[in-house]
Amino acid sequence: MFTYAKPVAAVTGVLALAASLTACGGSSAASDEKVVTVYSADGLKGEKGDGWYDKVFADFEKETGIKVKYVEGGSGEMVQRALREKSNTQADVIVTLPPFIQQAGSKGLLQKYTPKGADQVDGADKAADGSWTSVVNNYFGFIHNKKELPEAPGTWEALLDAKFENRLQYSTPGVAGDGTAVLIKAMHDFGGQAPAMEYLKKLQANNVGPSSSTSKLAPKVDKGELLVANGDVQMNFAQAKSMPNLAIWFPAKEGGKPTTFALPYAAGLVDKAPHTGNGKKLLDFMLTEGAQREVSAVGGGFPARKDVKATDANAIELAKLIDGVEIFEPDWADIDKNLAAYVDAWKSATGS
């Protein structure tokens, strides 16, 4: 199911929006509004207003006069919300992690649009049909509290130790992108669905329980409420600037190498978006060279454009983090097709 490949450079708000939309995506008055609504997975907006989104959205509004309205949640949560609103579309742009961006496409939530600069994005990081393009590259990972647990556990098997009982948590597969990534990595590392579920069944004895949002776990790790949680490199690297006890690590199967895979933030234009023109402008802006150079410097992530070579201090530190970690490329088509079955198997194994 999985194949190896070389590495690819890889808050919640509730909005009351006008419902004066027509079947073809909104009235002309709505289209003329100086606003664009973004539904996004968490991780790119700083808790103190210092994230990549904060900088890019402010710069975008200054340049265009278009205000960004922002709604945040788990990757699957954002897709489900957009799906519920399909007959009365509220979002213009959706940004989410695989496999949920593929899910958004297969459910007809996206319209084809190729942003300016997308020609510099690797083929693996954008849809062949032009329905989505990665704007920030990223990798899946775990975090630990380096004050109470100075050395990372290292292996999946180490997490079964009794000292992690009620001190370990991972976000919910099928709801959160990083939670779904736990399943993907476990199936890869253990060699298939059955052995992965057998392991996750054992791990459940230590697991605190469900979490719809991965970003909520880092503060718990930083405070020592949890010793270990899942996450992703970009989000946790950015959080570590204000949470000094966080450290990123990549589990290995006992006797094997640590592994990870690219987990980019991918953006698409929502079908029948009320402000389609503004959505296109924002997608273009996120892929400009200027915005891409700030992905590492401000956001702690990896530029999506291969022609943007970040050399800032963050970029150097990020490169060191994944040095020596084996990168695999999941079969996203298989995961998109069988995600519900994999999540059901996880629920059955863990009693969730």
Tab-separated table of C-alpha atoms in Angstrom:
chain	number	residue	atom	x	y	z
A	1	MET	CA	0.000	0.000	0.000
A	2	PHE	CA	2.841	2.397	0.726
A	3	THR	CA	5.842	3.175	-1.462
A	4	TYR	CA	9.094	4.862	-0.612
A	5	ALA	CA	10.019	8.126	-2.257
A	6	LYS	CA	12.564	10.837	-1.800
A	7	PRO	CA	11.611	13.644	0.615
A	8	VAL	CA	9.447	16.390	-0.690
A	9	ALA	CA	10.256	19.842	0.694
A	10	ALA	CA	7.753	19.475	2.435
A	11	VAL	CA	-8.949	29.311	18.096
A	12	THR	CA	-11.974	28.230	16.684
A	13	GLY	CA	-14.214	30.979	15.283
A	14	VAL	CA	-17.896	31.014	14.517
A	15	LEU	CA	-18.968	33.403	11.820
A	16	ALA	CA	-22.425	34.635	11.018
A	17	LEU	CA	-22.262	35.229	7.289
A	18	ALA	CA	-24.829	36.665	4.936
A	19	ALA	CA	-26.992	33.977	3.385
A	20	SER	CA	-27.950	35.891	0.259
A	21	LEU	CA	-26.452	33.293	-2.048
A	22	THR	CA	-27.777	31.973	-5.320
A	23	ALA	CA	-27.321	28.543	-6.850
A	24	CYS	CA	-24.368	29.788	-8.884
A	25	GLY	CA	-22.341	30.987	-5.918
A	26	GLY	CA	-23.834	34.162	-4.535
A	27	SER	CA	-25.231	37.469	-5.637
A	28	SER	CA	-23.204	40.065	-7.482
A	29	ALA	CA	-23.336	42.171	-4.296
A	30	ALA	CA	-21.684	39.331	-2.386
A	31	SER	CA	-19.074	38.948	-5.128
A	32	ASP	CA	-18.226	42.643	-4.865
A	33	GLU	CA	-17.649	42.501	-1.102
A	34	LYS	CA	-14.111	43.187	0.067
A	35	VAL	CA	-13.968	39.969	2.080
A	36	VAL	CA	-12.738	36.395	1.715
A	37	THR	CA	-13.634	33.556	4.086
A	38	VAL	CA	-11.062	30.865	4.865
A	39	TYR	CA	-11.843	27.516	6.498
A	40	SER	CA	-8.560	26.051	7.724
A	41	ALA	CA	-6.947	23.297	9.724
A	42	ASP	CA	-5.211	24.663	12.803
A	43	GLY	CA	-1.484	25.286	12.975
A	44	LEU	CA	-0.725	28.267	10.739
A	45	LYS	CA	-2.299	30.976	12.894
A	46	GLY	CA	-0.253	32.016	15.921
A	47	GLU	CA	-1.862	31.952	19.351
A	48	LYS	CA	-0.312	35.367	19.952
A	49	GLY	CA	-1.016	36.724	16.482
A	50	ASP	CA	2.493	35.894	15.315
A	51	GLY	CA	1.855	33.031	12.896
A	52	TRP	CA	2.250	32.765	9.126
A	53	TYR	CA	-1.460	33.380	8.566
A	54	ASP	CA	-1.375	36.475	10.778
A	55	LYS	CA	1.417	37.989	8.676
A	56	VAL	CA	0.109	36.898	5.275
A	57	PHE	CA	-3.498	37.906	5.924
A	58	ALA	CA	-2.422	41.341	7.202
A	59	ASP	CA	-0.179	41.872	4.173
A	60	PHE	CA	-2.929	40.676	1.833
A	61	GLU	CA	-5.494	43.079	3.317
A	62	LYS	CA	-3.015	45.951	3.129
A	63	GLU	CA	-2.268	45.248	-0.531
A	64	THR	CA	-5.797	44.453	-1.751
A	65	GLY	CA	-8.202	45.962	0.774
A	66	ILE	CA	-9.795	42.509	1.116
A	67	LYS	CA	-10.433	41.407	4.719
A	68	VAL	CA	-9.892	37.762	5.623
A	69	LYS	CA	-12.556	36.099	7.768
A	70	TYR	CA	-11.078	33.028	9.378
A	71	VAL	CA	-12.628	29.811	10.741
A	72	GLU	CA	-10.376	27.149	12.276
A	73	GLY	CA	-10.799	23.539	13.311
A	74	GLY	CA	-9.606	19.996	12.657
A	75	SER	CA	-8.949	19.045	9.041
A	76	GLY	CA	-11.897	16.670	8.797
A	77	GLU	CA	-14.097	19.048	10.769
A	78	MET	CA	-13.553	21.840	8.218
A	79	VAL	CA	-14.371	19.565	5.276
A	80	GLN	CA	-17.517	18.305	7.008
A	81	ARG	CA	-18.622	21.862	7.736
A	82	ALA	CA	-18.146	22.868	4.100
A	83	LEU	CA	-20.043	19.753	3.042
A	84	ARG	CA	-22.999	20.622	5.296
A	85	GLU	CA	-23.070	24.108	3.759
A	86	LYS	CA	-22.859	22.888	0.161
A	87	SER	CA	-26.311	24.243	-0.702
A	88	ASN	CA	-25.517	27.581	0.967
A	89	THR	CA	-21.775	28.016	0.554
A	90	GLN	CA	-20.036	30.166	3.166
A	91	ALA	CA	-16.321	29.510	2.594
A	92	ASP	CA	-14.249	30.785	-0.312
A	93	VAL	CA	-10.991	28.958	0.407
A	94	ILE	CA	-10.369	25.752	2.327
A	95	VAL	CA	-6.941	24.775	3.670
A	96	THR	CA	-6.552	21.305	5.089
A	97	LEU	CA	-4.145	18.379	5.377
A	98	PRO	CA	-4.151	15.136	3.375
A	99	PRO	CA	-6.176	13.000	3.043
A	100	PHE	CA	-8.906	15.564	3.723
A	101	ILE	CA	-8.003	17.852	0.833
A	102	GLN	CA	-8.408	14.839	-1.477
A	103	GLN	CA	-11.707	14.097	0.272
A	104	ALA	CA	-12.870	17.671	-0.354
A	105	GLY	CA	-12.086	17.201	-4.028
A	106	SER	CA	-13.802	13.826	-4.347
A	107	LYS	CA	-16.938	15.191	-2.659
A	108	GLY	CA	-17.192	18.037	-5.161
A	109	LEU	CA	-16.328	20.815	-2.704
A	110	LEU	CA	-13.557	22.333	-4.825
A	111	GLN	CA	-13.470	24.165	-8.140
A	112	LYS	CA	-10.416	24.012	-10.363
A	113	TYR	CA	-8.038	26.925	-10.062
A	114	THR	CA	-4.279	26.978	-10.535
A	115	PRO	CA	-2.762	29.830	-8.514
A	116	LYS	CA	0.103	31.890	-9.884
A	117	GLY	CA	3.342	30.250	-8.784
A	118	ALA	CA	1.833	26.739	-8.680
A	119	ASP	CA	4.174	25.756	-11.517
A	120	GLN	CA	6.944	25.872	-8.887
A	121	VAL	CA	5.134	23.403	-6.603
A	122	ASP	CA	6.157	19.743	-6.931
A	123	GLY	CA	3.657	17.481	-8.645
A	124	ALA	CA	3.198	15.381	-5.509
A	125	ASP	CA	2.104	18.524	-3.642
A	126	LYS	CA	-0.769	19.546	-5.897
A	127	ALA	CA	-3.776	17.952	-7.558
A	128	ALA	CA	-3.351	16.800	-11.141
A	129	ASP	CA	-6.742	18.335	-11.971
A	130	GLY	CA	-5.857	21.729	-10.490
A	131	SER	CA	-8.352	21.542	-7.619
A	132	TRP	CA	-5.797	22.154	-4.827
A	133	THR	CA	-2.212	23.250	-4.293
A	134	SER	CA	0.036	23.017	-1.233
A	135	VAL	CA	0.871	26.418	0.267
A	136	VAL	CA	3.031	25.237	3.192
A	137	ASN	CA	4.961	21.989	3.272
A	138	ASN	CA	5.190	20.075	6.504
A	139	TYR	CA	5.930	16.687	8.104
A	140	PHE	CA	4.098	14.546	10.624
A	141	GLY	CA	5.712	14.118	14.036
A	142	PHE	CA	5.301	13.670	17.768
A	143	ILE	CA	6.223	15.876	20.724
A	144	HIS	CA	7.412	15.157	24.257
A	145	ASN	CA	7.942	17.229	27.398
A	146	LYS	CA	11.727	17.575	27.452
A	147	LYS	CA	11.776	18.767	31.074
A	148	GLU	CA	10.027	15.715	32.559
A	149	LEU	CA	11.107	13.367	29.773
A	150	PRO	CA	14.529	14.604	28.596
A	151	GLU	CA	15.017	11.785	26.091
A	152	ALA	CA	12.358	11.090	23.451
A	153	PRO	CA	10.784	7.618	23.846
A	154	GLY	CA	12.233	6.666	20.459
A	155	THR	CA	9.953	3.769	19.542
A	156	TRP	CA	6.264	3.000	19.294
A	157	GLU	CA	6.791	0.097	21.686
A	158	ALA	CA	8.250	2.389	24.368
A	159	LEU	CA	4.929	4.250	24.506
A	160	LEU	CA	3.270	1.123	25.933
A	161	ASP	CA	5.172	1.598	29.212
A	162	ALA	CA	2.961	2.143	32.259
A	163	LYS	CA	4.588	5.529	32.953
A	164	PHE	CA	2.624	6.923	29.985
A	165	GLU	CA	-0.774	5.934	31.410
A	166	ASN	CA	-3.024	9.018	31.127
A	167	ARG	CA	0.067	11.027	30.109
A	168	LEU	CA	-0.240	10.330	26.367
A	169	GLN	CA	-2.803	11.567	23.877
A	170	TYR	CA	-3.253	11.724	20.124
A	171	SER	CA	-5.910	13.568	18.160
A	172	THR	CA	-8.857	11.696	16.694
A	173	PRO	CA	-8.339	9.878	13.373
A	174	GLY	CA	-10.962	10.826	10.818
A	175	VAL	CA	-11.486	14.213	12.485
A	176	ALA	CA	-8.008	15.733	12.794
A	177	GLY	CA	-5.451	15.562	9.997
A	178	ASP	CA	-2.609	14.789	12.398
A	179	GLY	CA	-4.762	12.183	14.129
A	180	THR	CA	-5.387	10.472	10.805
A	181	ALA	CA	-1.628	10.651	10.250
A	182	VAL	CA	-1.131	8.471	13.341
A	183	LEU	CA	-3.031	5.708	11.537
A	184	ILE	CA	-1.118	6.218	8.292
A	185	LYS	CA	2.280	6.097	9.983
A	186	ALA	CA	1.351	3.130	12.183
A	187	MET	CA	0.125	1.132	9.165
A	188	HIS	CA	3.368	1.926	7.361
A	189	ASP	CA	5.701	1.228	10.282
A	190	PHE	CA	3.983	-1.990	11.397
A	191	GLY	CA	3.490	-3.288	7.872
A	192	GLY	CA	-0.260	-3.139	7.366
A	193	GLN	CA	-3.678	-2.495	8.862
A	194	ALA	CA	-3.964	-5.578	11.105
A	195	PRO	CA	-0.645	-5.215	13.013
A	196	ALA	CA	-1.157	-1.438	13.292
A	197	MET	CA	-4.589	-1.902	14.865
A	198	GLU	CA	-3.222	-4.557	17.186
A	199	TYR	CA	-0.627	-2.048	18.408
A	200	LEU	CA	-3.100	0.863	18.735
A	201	LYS	CA	-5.403	-1.403	20.751
A	202	LYS	CA	-2.557	-1.884	23.271
A	203	LEU	CA	-1.690	1.823	23.228
A	204	GLN	CA	-5.266	2.716	24.153
A	205	ALA	CA	-4.546	1.692	27.755
A	206	ASN	CA	-2.346	4.806	28.039
A	207	ASN	CA	-4.333	7.165	25.806
A	208	VAL	CA	-6.198	9.994	27.569
A	209	GLY	CA	-8.907	9.987	24.922
A	210	PRO	CA	-10.222	11.839	21.867
A	211	SER	CA	-9.256	15.346	20.767
A	212	SER	CA	-10.730	16.989	17.687
A	213	SER	CA	-7.845	19.456	17.436
A	214	THR	CA	-4.154	18.568	17.553
A	215	SER	CA	-3.032	22.099	18.430
A	216	LYS	CA	-4.766	21.809	21.829
A	217	LEU	CA	-2.392	19.015	22.862
A	218	ALA	CA	0.861	20.995	22.778
A	219	PRO	CA	-0.005	23.270	25.743
A	220	LYS	CA	-0.784	20.142	27.788
A	221	VAL	CA	2.596	18.651	26.899
A	222	ASP	CA	4.371	21.911	27.676
A	223	LYS	CA	2.733	22.078	31.122
A	224	GLY	CA	3.514	18.425	31.854
A	225	GLU	CA	-0.108	17.257	31.916
A	226	LEU	CA	0.927	14.993	29.050
A	227	LEU	CA	4.374	13.532	28.422
A	228	VAL	CA	3.750	12.695	24.765
A	229	ALA	CA	1.319	13.710	22.018
A	230	ASN	CA	1.117	13.746	18.245
A	231	GLY	CA	1.510	16.845	16.110
A	232	ASP	CA	3.360	18.071	13.056
A	233	VAL	CA	6.688	19.776	12.561
A	234	GLN	CA	5.425	23.190	11.422
A	235	MET	CA	2.827	23.632	14.140
A	236	ASN	CA	4.940	22.293	16.992
A	237	PHE	CA	8.067	24.165	15.898
A	238	ALA	CA	6.077	27.407	15.913
A	239	GLN	CA	4.470	26.564	19.271
A	240	ALA	CA	7.844	25.782	20.844
A	241	LYS	CA	8.795	29.451	20.589
A	242	SER	CA	6.343	30.166	23.420
A	243	MET	CA	6.228	26.651	24.912
A	244	PRO	CA	9.832	25.933	25.928
A	245	ASN	CA	9.269	22.371	27.130
A	246	LEU	CA	8.228	21.015	23.719
A	247	ALA	CA	10.574	18.805	21.703
A	248	ILE	CA	9.792	17.128	18.359
A	249	TRP	CA	10.573	13.472	17.651
A	250	PHE	CA	9.660	10.724	15.168
A	251	PRO	CA	8.732	7.230	16.420
A	252	ALA	CA	10.384	4.143	14.962
A	253	LYS	CA	9.292	0.535	15.106
A	254	GLU	CA	11.585	-1.331	17.472
A	255	GLY	CA	14.712	-2.223	15.507
A	256	GLY	CA	13.877	0.174	12.686
A	257	LYS	CA	14.551	3.767	11.692
A	258	PRO	CA	12.428	6.788	12.642
A	259	THR	CA	10.032	7.635	9.834
A	260	THR	CA	7.745	10.427	8.738
A	261	PHE	CA	5.903	11.636	5.669
A	262	ALA	CA	4.995	14.935	4.081
A	263	LEU	CA	1.801	16.422	5.472
A	264	PRO	CA	1.347	19.734	3.634
A	265	TYR	CA	-1.250	22.410	4.187
A	266	ALA	CA	-3.103	22.282	0.883
A	267	ALA	CA	-5.469	25.012	-0.295
A	268	GLY	CA	-8.360	24.909	-2.720
A	269	LEU	CA	-11.000	27.282	-4.035
A	270	VAL	CA	-14.444	26.257	-2.780
A	271	ASP	CA	-17.041	25.385	-5.413
A	272	LYS	CA	-19.734	28.081	-5.715
A	273	ALA	CA	-17.729	30.289	-3.354
A	274	PRO	CA	-19.547	33.558	-2.581
A	275	HIS	CA	-16.351	35.548	-3.280
A	276	THR	CA	-14.599	33.460	-5.917
A	277	GLY	CA	-12.509	36.331	-7.276
A	278	ASN	CA	-11.221	37.232	-3.823
A	279	GLY	CA	-10.476	33.579	-3.110
A	280	LYS	CA	-8.322	33.389	-6.241
A	281	LYS	CA	-6.439	36.524	-5.196
A	282	LEU	CA	-5.708	35.060	-1.753
A	283	LEU	CA	-4.476	31.766	-3.210
A	284	ASP	CA	-2.201	33.698	-5.576
A	285	PHE	CA	-0.916	35.783	-2.675
A	286	MET	CA	-0.094	32.778	-0.476
A	287	LEU	CA	2.135	31.414	-3.229
A	288	THR	CA	4.018	34.652	-3.944
A	289	GLU	CA	7.760	34.484	-3.363
A	290	GLY	CA	7.438	36.971	-0.494
A	291	ALA	CA	4.825	34.936	1.368
A	292	GLN	CA	6.727	31.719	0.713
A	293	ARG	CA	9.966	33.130	2.129
A	294	GLU	CA	8.117	33.760	5.388
A	295	VAL	CA	6.884	30.166	5.695
A	296	SER	CA	9.972	29.150	7.673
A	297	ALA	CA	11.025	32.522	9.094
A	298	VAL	CA	7.550	33.313	10.499
A	299	GLY	CA	5.567	30.066	10.366
A	300	GLY	CA	8.161	27.403	11.138
A	301	GLY	CA	7.242	25.400	8.048
A	302	PHE	CA	8.759	24.483	4.700
A	303	PRO	CA	8.100	26.552	1.534
A	304	ALA	CA	5.780	24.892	-0.971
A	305	ARG	CA	7.614	26.505	-3.891
A	306	LYS	CA	10.780	24.641	-4.866
A	307	ASP	CA	12.371	27.808	-6.258
A	308	VAL	CA	12.224	29.464	-2.814
A	309	LYS	CA	15.297	28.334	-0.872
A	310	ALA	CA	14.910	29.479	2.713
A	311	THR	CA	18.188	30.171	4.537
A	312	ASP	CA	16.919	31.759	7.747
A	313	ALA	CA	17.744	30.342	11.184
A	314	ASN	CA	14.432	28.485	11.400
A	315	ALA	CA	14.997	26.832	8.012
A	316	ILE	CA	18.417	25.569	9.135
A	317	GLU	CA	16.999	24.203	12.393
A	318	LEU	CA	14.078	22.545	10.581
A	319	ALA	CA	16.437	20.821	8.156
A	320	LYS	CA	18.390	19.389	11.112
A	321	LEU	CA	15.174	18.080	12.681
A	322	ILE	CA	14.387	15.770	9.787
A	323	ASP	CA	17.987	14.852	8.993
A	324	GLY	CA	18.338	11.072	9.217
A	325	VAL	CA	14.575	10.492	9.347
A	326	GLU	CA	13.292	8.123	6.657
A	327	ILE	CA	10.602	9.760	4.506
A	328	PHE	CA	7.894	7.638	2.907
A	329	GLU	CA	5.130	8.645	0.531
A	330	PRO	CA	1.669	7.284	1.383
A	331	ASP	CA	-0.672	6.061	-1.308
A	332	TRP	CA	-3.113	8.967	-0.957
A	333	ALA	CA	-5.518	7.545	-3.548
A	334	ASP	CA	-5.858	4.376	-1.488
A	335	ILE	CA	-6.276	6.340	1.732
A	336	ASP	CA	-8.920	8.614	0.208
A	337	LYS	CA	-10.829	5.555	-1.034
A	338	ASN	CA	-10.533	3.518	2.174
A	339	LEU	CA	-10.304	6.176	4.887
A	340	ALA	CA	-13.723	5.357	6.363
A	341	ALA	CA	-12.790	1.671	6.609
A	342	TYR	CA	-9.460	2.465	8.283
A	343	VAL	CA	-11.136	4.775	10.795
A	344	ASP	CA	-13.803	2.157	11.512
A	345	ALA	CA	-11.063	-0.423	12.119
A	346	TRP	CA	-9.382	1.991	14.526
A	347	LYS	CA	-12.668	2.599	16.379
A	348	SER	CA	-13.233	-1.122	16.672
A	349	ALA	CA	-9.691	-1.816	17.875
A	350	THR	CA	-9.641	0.975	20.460
A	351	GLY	CA	-13.270	0.952	21.534
A	352	SER	CA	-13.525	4.619	20.574
